[in-house]
PDB file of C-alpha atoms in Angstrom:
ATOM      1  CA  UNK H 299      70.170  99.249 110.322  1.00  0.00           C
ATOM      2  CA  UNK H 300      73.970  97.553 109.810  1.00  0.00           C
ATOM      3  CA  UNK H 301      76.725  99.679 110.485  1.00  0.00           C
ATOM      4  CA  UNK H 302      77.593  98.839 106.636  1.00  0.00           C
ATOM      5  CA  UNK H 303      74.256  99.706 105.223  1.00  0.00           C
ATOM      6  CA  UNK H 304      74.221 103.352 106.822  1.00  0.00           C
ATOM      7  CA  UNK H 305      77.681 103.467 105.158  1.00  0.00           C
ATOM      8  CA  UNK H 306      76.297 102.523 101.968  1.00  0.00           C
ATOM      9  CA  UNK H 307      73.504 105.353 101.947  1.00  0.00           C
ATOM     10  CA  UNK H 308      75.952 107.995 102.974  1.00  0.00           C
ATOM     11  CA  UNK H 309      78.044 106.715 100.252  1.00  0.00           C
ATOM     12  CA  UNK H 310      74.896 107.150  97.456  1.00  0.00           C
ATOM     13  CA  UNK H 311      73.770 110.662  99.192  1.00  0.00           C
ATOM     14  CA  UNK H 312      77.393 111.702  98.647  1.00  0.00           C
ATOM     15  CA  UNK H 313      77.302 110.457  94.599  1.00  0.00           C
ATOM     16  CA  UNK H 314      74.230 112.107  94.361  1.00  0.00           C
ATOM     17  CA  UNK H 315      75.731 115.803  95.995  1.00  0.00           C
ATOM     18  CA  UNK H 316      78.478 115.367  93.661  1.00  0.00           C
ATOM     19  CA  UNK H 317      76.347 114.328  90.429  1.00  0.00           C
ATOM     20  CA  UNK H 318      74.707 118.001  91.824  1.00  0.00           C
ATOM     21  CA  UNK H 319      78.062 119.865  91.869  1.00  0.00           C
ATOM     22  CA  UNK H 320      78.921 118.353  88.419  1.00  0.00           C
ATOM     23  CA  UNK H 321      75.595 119.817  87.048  1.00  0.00           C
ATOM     24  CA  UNK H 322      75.821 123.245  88.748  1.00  0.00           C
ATOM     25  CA  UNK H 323      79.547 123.241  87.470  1.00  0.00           C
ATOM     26  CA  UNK H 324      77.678 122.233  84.118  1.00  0.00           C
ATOM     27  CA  UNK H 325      75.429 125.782  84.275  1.00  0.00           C
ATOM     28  CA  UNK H 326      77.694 128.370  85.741  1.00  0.00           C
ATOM     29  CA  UNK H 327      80.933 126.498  83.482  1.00  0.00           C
ATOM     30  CA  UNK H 328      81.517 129.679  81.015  1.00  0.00           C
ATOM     31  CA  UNK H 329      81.706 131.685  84.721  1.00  0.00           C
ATOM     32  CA  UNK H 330      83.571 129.270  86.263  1.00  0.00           C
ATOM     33  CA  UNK H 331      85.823 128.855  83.466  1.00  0.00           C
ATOM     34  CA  UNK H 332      86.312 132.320  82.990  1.00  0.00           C
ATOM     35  CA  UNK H 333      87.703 132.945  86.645  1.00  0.00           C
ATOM     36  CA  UNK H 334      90.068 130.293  86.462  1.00  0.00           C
ATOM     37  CA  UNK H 335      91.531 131.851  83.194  1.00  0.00           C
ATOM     38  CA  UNK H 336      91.505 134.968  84.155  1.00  0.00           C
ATOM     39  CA  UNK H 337      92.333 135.012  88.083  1.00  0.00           C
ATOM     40  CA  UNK H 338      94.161 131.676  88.412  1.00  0.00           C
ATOM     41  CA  UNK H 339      95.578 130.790  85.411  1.00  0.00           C
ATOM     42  CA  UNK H 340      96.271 134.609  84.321  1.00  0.00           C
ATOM     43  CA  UNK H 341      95.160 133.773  80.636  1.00  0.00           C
ATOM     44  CA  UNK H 342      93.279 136.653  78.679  1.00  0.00           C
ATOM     45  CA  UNK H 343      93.556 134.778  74.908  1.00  0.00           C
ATOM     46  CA  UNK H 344      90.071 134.048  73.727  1.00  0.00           C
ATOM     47  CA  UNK H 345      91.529 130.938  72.292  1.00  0.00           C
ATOM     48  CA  UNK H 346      93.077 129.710  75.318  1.00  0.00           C
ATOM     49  CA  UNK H 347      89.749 130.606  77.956  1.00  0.00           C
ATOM     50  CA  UNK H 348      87.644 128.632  75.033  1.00  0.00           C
ATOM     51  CA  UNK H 349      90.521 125.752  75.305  1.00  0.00           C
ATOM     52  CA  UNK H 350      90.343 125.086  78.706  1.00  0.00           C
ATOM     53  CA  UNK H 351      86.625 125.633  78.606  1.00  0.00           C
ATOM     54  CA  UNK H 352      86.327 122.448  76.530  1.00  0.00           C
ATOM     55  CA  UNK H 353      88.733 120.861  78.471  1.00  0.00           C
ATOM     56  CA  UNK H 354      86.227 121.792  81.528  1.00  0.00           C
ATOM     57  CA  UNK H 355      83.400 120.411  79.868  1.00  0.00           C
ATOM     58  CA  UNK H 356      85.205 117.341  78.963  1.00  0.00           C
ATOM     59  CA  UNK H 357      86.148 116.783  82.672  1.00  0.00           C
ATOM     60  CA  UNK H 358      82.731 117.368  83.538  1.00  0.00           C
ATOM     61  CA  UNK H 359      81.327 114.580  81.246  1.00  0.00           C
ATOM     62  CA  UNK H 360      83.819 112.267  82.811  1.00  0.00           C
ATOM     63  CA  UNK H 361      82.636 112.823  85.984  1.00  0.00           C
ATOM     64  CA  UNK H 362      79.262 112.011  85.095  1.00  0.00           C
ATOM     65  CA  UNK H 363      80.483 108.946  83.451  1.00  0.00           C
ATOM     66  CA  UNK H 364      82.412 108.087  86.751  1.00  0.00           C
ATOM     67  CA  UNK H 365      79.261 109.218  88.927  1.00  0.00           C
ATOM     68  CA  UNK H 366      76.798 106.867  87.597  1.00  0.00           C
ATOM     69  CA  UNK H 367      78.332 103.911  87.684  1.00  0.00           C
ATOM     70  CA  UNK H 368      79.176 104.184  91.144  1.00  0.00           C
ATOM     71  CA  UNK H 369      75.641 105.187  92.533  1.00  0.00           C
ATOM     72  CA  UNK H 370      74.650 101.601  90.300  1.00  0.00           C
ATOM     73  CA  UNK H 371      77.698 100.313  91.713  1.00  0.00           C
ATOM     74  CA  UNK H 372      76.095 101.140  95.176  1.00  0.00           C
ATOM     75  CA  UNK H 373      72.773 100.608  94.134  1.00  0.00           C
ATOM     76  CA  UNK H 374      73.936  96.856  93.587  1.00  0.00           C
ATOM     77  CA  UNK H 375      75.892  96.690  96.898  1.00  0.00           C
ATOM     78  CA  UNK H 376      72.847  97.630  99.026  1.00  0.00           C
ATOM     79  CA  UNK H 377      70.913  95.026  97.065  1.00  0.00           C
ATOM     80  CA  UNK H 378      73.679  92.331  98.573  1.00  0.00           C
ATOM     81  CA  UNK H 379      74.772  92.395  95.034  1.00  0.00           C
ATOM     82  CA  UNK H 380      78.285  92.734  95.890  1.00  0.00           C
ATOM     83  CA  UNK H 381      80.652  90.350  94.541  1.00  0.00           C
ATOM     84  CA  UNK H 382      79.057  90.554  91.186  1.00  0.00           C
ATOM     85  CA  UNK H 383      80.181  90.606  87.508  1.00  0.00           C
ATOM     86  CA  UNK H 384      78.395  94.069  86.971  1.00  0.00           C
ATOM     87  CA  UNK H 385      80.072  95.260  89.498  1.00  0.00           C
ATOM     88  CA  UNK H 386      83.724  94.563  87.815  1.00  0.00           C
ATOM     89  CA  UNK H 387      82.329  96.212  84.860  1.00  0.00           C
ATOM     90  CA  UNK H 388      80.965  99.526  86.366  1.00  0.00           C
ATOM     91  CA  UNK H 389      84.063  99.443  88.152  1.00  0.00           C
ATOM     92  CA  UNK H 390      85.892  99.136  84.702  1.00  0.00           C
ATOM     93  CA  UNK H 391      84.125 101.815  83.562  1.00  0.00           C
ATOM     94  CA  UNK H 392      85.025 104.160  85.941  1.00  0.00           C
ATOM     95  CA  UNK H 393      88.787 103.491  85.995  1.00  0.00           C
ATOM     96  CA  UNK H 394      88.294 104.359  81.589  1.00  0.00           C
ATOM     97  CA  UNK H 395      86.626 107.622  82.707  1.00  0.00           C
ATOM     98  CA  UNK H 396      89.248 108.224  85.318  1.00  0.00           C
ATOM     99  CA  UNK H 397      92.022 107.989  82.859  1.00  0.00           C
ATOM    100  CA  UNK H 398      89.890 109.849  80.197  1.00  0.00           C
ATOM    101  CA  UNK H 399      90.162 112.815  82.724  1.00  0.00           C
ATOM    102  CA  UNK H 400      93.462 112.621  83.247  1.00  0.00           C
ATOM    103  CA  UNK H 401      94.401 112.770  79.895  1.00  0.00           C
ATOM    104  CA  UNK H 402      91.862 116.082  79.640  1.00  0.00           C
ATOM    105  CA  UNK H 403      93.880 117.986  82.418  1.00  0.00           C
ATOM    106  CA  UNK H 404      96.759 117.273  81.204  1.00  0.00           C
ATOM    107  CA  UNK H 405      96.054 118.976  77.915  1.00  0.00           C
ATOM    108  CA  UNK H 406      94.337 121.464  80.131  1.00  0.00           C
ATOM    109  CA  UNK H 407      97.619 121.668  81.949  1.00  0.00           C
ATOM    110  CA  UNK H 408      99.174 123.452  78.600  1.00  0.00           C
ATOM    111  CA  UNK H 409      96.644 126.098  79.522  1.00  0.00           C
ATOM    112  CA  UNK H 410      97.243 126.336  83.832  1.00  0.00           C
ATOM    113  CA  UNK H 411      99.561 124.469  85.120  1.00  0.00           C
ATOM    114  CA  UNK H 412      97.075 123.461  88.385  1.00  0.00           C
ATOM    115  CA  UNK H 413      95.416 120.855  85.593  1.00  0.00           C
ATOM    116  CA  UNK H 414      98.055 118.413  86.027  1.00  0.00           C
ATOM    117  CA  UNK H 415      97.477 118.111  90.069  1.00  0.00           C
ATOM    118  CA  UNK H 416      94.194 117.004  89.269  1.00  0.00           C
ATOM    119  CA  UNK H 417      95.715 114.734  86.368  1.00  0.00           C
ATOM    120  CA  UNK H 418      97.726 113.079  89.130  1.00  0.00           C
ATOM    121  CA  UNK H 419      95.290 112.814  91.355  1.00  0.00           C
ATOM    122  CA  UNK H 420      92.251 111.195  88.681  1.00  0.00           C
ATOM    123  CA  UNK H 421      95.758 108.813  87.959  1.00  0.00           C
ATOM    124  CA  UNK H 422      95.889 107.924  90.969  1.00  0.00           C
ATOM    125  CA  UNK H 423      91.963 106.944  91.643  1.00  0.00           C
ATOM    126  CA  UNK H 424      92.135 105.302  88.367  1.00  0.00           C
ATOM    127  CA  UNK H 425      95.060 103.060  90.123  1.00  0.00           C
ATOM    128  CA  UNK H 426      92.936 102.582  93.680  1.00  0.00           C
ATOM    129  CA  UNK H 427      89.978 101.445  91.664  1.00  0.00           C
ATOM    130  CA  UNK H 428      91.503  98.826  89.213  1.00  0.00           C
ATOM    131  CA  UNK H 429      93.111  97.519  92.224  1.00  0.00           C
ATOM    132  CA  UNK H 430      89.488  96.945  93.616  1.00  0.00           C
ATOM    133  CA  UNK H 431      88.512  95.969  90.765  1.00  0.00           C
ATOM    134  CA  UNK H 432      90.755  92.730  90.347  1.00  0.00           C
ATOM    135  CA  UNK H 433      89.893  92.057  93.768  1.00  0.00           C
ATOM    136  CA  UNK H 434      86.498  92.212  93.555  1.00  0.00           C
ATOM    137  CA  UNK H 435      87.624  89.578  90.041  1.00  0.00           C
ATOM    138  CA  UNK H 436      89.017  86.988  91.978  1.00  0.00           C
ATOM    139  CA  UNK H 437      86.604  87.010  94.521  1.00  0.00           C
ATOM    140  CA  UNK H 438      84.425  86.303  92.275  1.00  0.00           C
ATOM    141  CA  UNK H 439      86.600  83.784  90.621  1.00  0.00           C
ATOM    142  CA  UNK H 440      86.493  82.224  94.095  1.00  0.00           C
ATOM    143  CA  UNK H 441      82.554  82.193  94.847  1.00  0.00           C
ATOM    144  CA  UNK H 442      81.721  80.854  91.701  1.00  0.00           C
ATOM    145  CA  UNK H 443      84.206  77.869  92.573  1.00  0.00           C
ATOM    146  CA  UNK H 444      82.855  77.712  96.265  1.00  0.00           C
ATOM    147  CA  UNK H 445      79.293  77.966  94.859  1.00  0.00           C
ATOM    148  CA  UNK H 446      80.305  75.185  92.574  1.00  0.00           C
ATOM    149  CA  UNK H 447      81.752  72.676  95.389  1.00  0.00           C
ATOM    150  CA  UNK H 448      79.537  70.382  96.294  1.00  0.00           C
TER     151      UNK H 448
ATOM    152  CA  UNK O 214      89.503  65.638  82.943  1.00  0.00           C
ATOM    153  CA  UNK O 215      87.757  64.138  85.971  1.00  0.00           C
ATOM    154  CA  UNK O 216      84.262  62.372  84.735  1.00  0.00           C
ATOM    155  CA  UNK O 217      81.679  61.826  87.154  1.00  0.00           C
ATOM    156  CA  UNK O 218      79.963  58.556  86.752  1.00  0.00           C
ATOM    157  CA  UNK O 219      76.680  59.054  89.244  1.00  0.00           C
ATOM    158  CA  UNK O 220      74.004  58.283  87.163  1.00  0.00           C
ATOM    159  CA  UNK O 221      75.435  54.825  85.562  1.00  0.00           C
ATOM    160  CA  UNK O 222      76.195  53.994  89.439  1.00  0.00           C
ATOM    161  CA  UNK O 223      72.405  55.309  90.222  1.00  0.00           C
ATOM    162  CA  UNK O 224      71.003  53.441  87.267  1.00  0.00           C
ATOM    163  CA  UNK O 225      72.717  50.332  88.688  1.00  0.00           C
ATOM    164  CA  UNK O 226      71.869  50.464  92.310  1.00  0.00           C
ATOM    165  CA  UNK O 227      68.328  51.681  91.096  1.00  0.00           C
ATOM    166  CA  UNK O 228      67.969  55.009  93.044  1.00  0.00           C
ATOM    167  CA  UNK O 229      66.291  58.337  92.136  1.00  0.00           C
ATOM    168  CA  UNK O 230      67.952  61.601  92.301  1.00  0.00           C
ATOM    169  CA  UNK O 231      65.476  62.617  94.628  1.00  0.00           C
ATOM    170  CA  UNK O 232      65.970  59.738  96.680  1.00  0.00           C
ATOM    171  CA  UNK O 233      69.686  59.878  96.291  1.00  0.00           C
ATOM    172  CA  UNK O 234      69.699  63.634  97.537  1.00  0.00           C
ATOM    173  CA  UNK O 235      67.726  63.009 100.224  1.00  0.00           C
ATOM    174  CA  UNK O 236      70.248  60.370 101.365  1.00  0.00           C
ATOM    175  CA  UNK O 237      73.228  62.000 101.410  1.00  0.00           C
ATOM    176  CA  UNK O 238      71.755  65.456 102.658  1.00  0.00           C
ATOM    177  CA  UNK O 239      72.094  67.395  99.886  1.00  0.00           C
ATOM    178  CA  UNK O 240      69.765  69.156  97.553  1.00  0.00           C
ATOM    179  CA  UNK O 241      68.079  68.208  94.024  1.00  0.00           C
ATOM    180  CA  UNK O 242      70.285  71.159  92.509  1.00  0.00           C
ATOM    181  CA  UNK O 243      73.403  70.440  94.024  1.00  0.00           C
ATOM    182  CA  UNK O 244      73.106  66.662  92.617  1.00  0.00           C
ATOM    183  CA  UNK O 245      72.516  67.960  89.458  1.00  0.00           C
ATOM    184  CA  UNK O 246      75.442  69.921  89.071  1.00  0.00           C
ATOM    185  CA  UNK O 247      77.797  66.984  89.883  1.00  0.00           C
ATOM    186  CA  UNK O 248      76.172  64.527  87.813  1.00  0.00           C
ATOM    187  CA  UNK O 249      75.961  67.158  84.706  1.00  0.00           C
ATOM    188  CA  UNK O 250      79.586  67.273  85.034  1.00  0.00           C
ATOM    189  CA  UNK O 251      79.639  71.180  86.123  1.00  0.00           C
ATOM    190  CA  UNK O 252      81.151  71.101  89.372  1.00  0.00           C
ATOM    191  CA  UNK O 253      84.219  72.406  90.138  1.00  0.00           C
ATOM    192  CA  UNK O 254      84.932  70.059  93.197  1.00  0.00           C
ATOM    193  CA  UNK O 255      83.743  67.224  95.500  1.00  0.00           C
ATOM    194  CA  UNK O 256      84.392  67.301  99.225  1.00  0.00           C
ATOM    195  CA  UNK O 257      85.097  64.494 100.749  1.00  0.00           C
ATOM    196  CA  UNK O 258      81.958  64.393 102.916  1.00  0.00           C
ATOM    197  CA  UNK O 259      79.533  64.543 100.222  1.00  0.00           C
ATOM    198  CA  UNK O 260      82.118  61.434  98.776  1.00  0.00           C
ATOM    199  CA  UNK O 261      81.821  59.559 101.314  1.00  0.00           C
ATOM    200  CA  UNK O 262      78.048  59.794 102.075  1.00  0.00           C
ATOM    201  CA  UNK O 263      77.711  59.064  98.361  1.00  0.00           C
ATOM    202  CA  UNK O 264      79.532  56.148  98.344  1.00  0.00           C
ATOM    203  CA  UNK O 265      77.839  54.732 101.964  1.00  0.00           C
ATOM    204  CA  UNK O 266      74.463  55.685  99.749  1.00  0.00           C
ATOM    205  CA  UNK O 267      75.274  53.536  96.689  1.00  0.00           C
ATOM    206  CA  UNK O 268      77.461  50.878  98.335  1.00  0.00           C
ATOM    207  CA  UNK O 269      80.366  51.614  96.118  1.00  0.00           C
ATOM    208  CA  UNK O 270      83.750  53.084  96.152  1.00  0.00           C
ATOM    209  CA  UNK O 271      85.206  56.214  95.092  1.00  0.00           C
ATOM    210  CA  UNK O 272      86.452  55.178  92.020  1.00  0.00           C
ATOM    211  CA  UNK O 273      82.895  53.516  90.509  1.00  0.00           C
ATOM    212  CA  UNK O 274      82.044  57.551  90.858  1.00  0.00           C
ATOM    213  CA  UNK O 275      84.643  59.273  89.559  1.00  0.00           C
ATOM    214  CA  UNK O 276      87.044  58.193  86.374  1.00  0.00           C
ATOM    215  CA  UNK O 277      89.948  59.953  84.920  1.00  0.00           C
ATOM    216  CA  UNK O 278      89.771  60.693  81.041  1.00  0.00           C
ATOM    217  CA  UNK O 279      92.662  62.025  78.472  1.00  0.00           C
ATOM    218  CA  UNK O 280      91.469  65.559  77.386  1.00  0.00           C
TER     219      UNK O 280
END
């Protein structure tokens, strides 16, 4: 096996572990929830833990919707299905769910404060995988003109 | 635009696409796309070959037309 494919099963494992965190985080997200408002965050409103429970569900949902599109986006890779118009989609996709979350935690931030590290940081993927993303668009650009040079 | 003129030159010189591929080392496809007008570019290898195949010059081929 290529040093790249072994990469590229580690890398779907990995989306799969997480896709498993994001559904245990699903289940136990009133507990969860709960112990951030009350031991982090210091809140004891019943307004405020329900807030930032929505927000946590809403985060969650956008980590499904960034969590399936890469294990296609892998899925695709390990078929040598790599410099592909899907691809630029699904990687569209996820950059729209990235800033979807940011824009959650930083409502969530109104709530405790350590939302708007994770803003930053879901801003900050978002930025990474555009940039791949308009790679991976002028590559393409470029095979379809090599693949139509005859 | 850039028009590619291989089939009147193949009609002329009397020679099949098949036969024309075969010639110049390329395949069936590949002639296709350049005589449908869909390629993007020529090298000028697969000119050349073309033109030693139909006994013509590069500009029998290809002809340059006002958009």
């Amino acid at each position: 096996m290529r040093y790249d494919d072994v990469i590229l099963r580690w890398a779907k494992i990995a989306t799969i572990l997480f896709t498993a965190m994001a559904v245990v985080a699903d289940v136990f997200g009133v507990v969860i929830t709960r112990y951030i408002a009350y031991c982090w965050a210091e809140v004891f409103d019943l307004g405020r833990v329900i807030a930032l429970m929505v927000v946590f569900y809403l985060g969650t949902v956008g980590g499904y919707i960034v969590l399936i599109p890469l294990y296609k986006m892998l899925s695709n890779m390990s078929k040598d299905k790599v410099f592909d118009r899907q691809n630029t989609k699904l990687m569209t996709i996820i950059t729209a769910s990235l800033v979807g979350i940011a824009v959650d935690c930083v409502v969530g931030g109104f709530i405790w404060n350590g939302c708007w590290i994770l803003s930053v940081v879901a801003l900050f993927m978002a930025l990474v995988v555009l940039s791949i993303r308009v790679v991976f668009a002028k590559a393409i650009t470029m095979k379809e003109e090599m693949d139509l040079t005859i | 635009m850039i028009i590619v003129n291989l089939d009147v030159m193949m009609a002329k010189r009397k020679i099949s696409s098949g036969e024309l591929a075969a010639k110049i080392g390329i395949t069936q496809a590949n002639l296709s796309i350049l005589k449908n007008q869909k390629a993007k570019a020529v090298r000028f290898s697969t000119l050349n070959d073309i033109c030693k195949a139909l006994d013509c010059q590069p500009g029998d081929i290809l002809e340059f037309r006002e958009d």
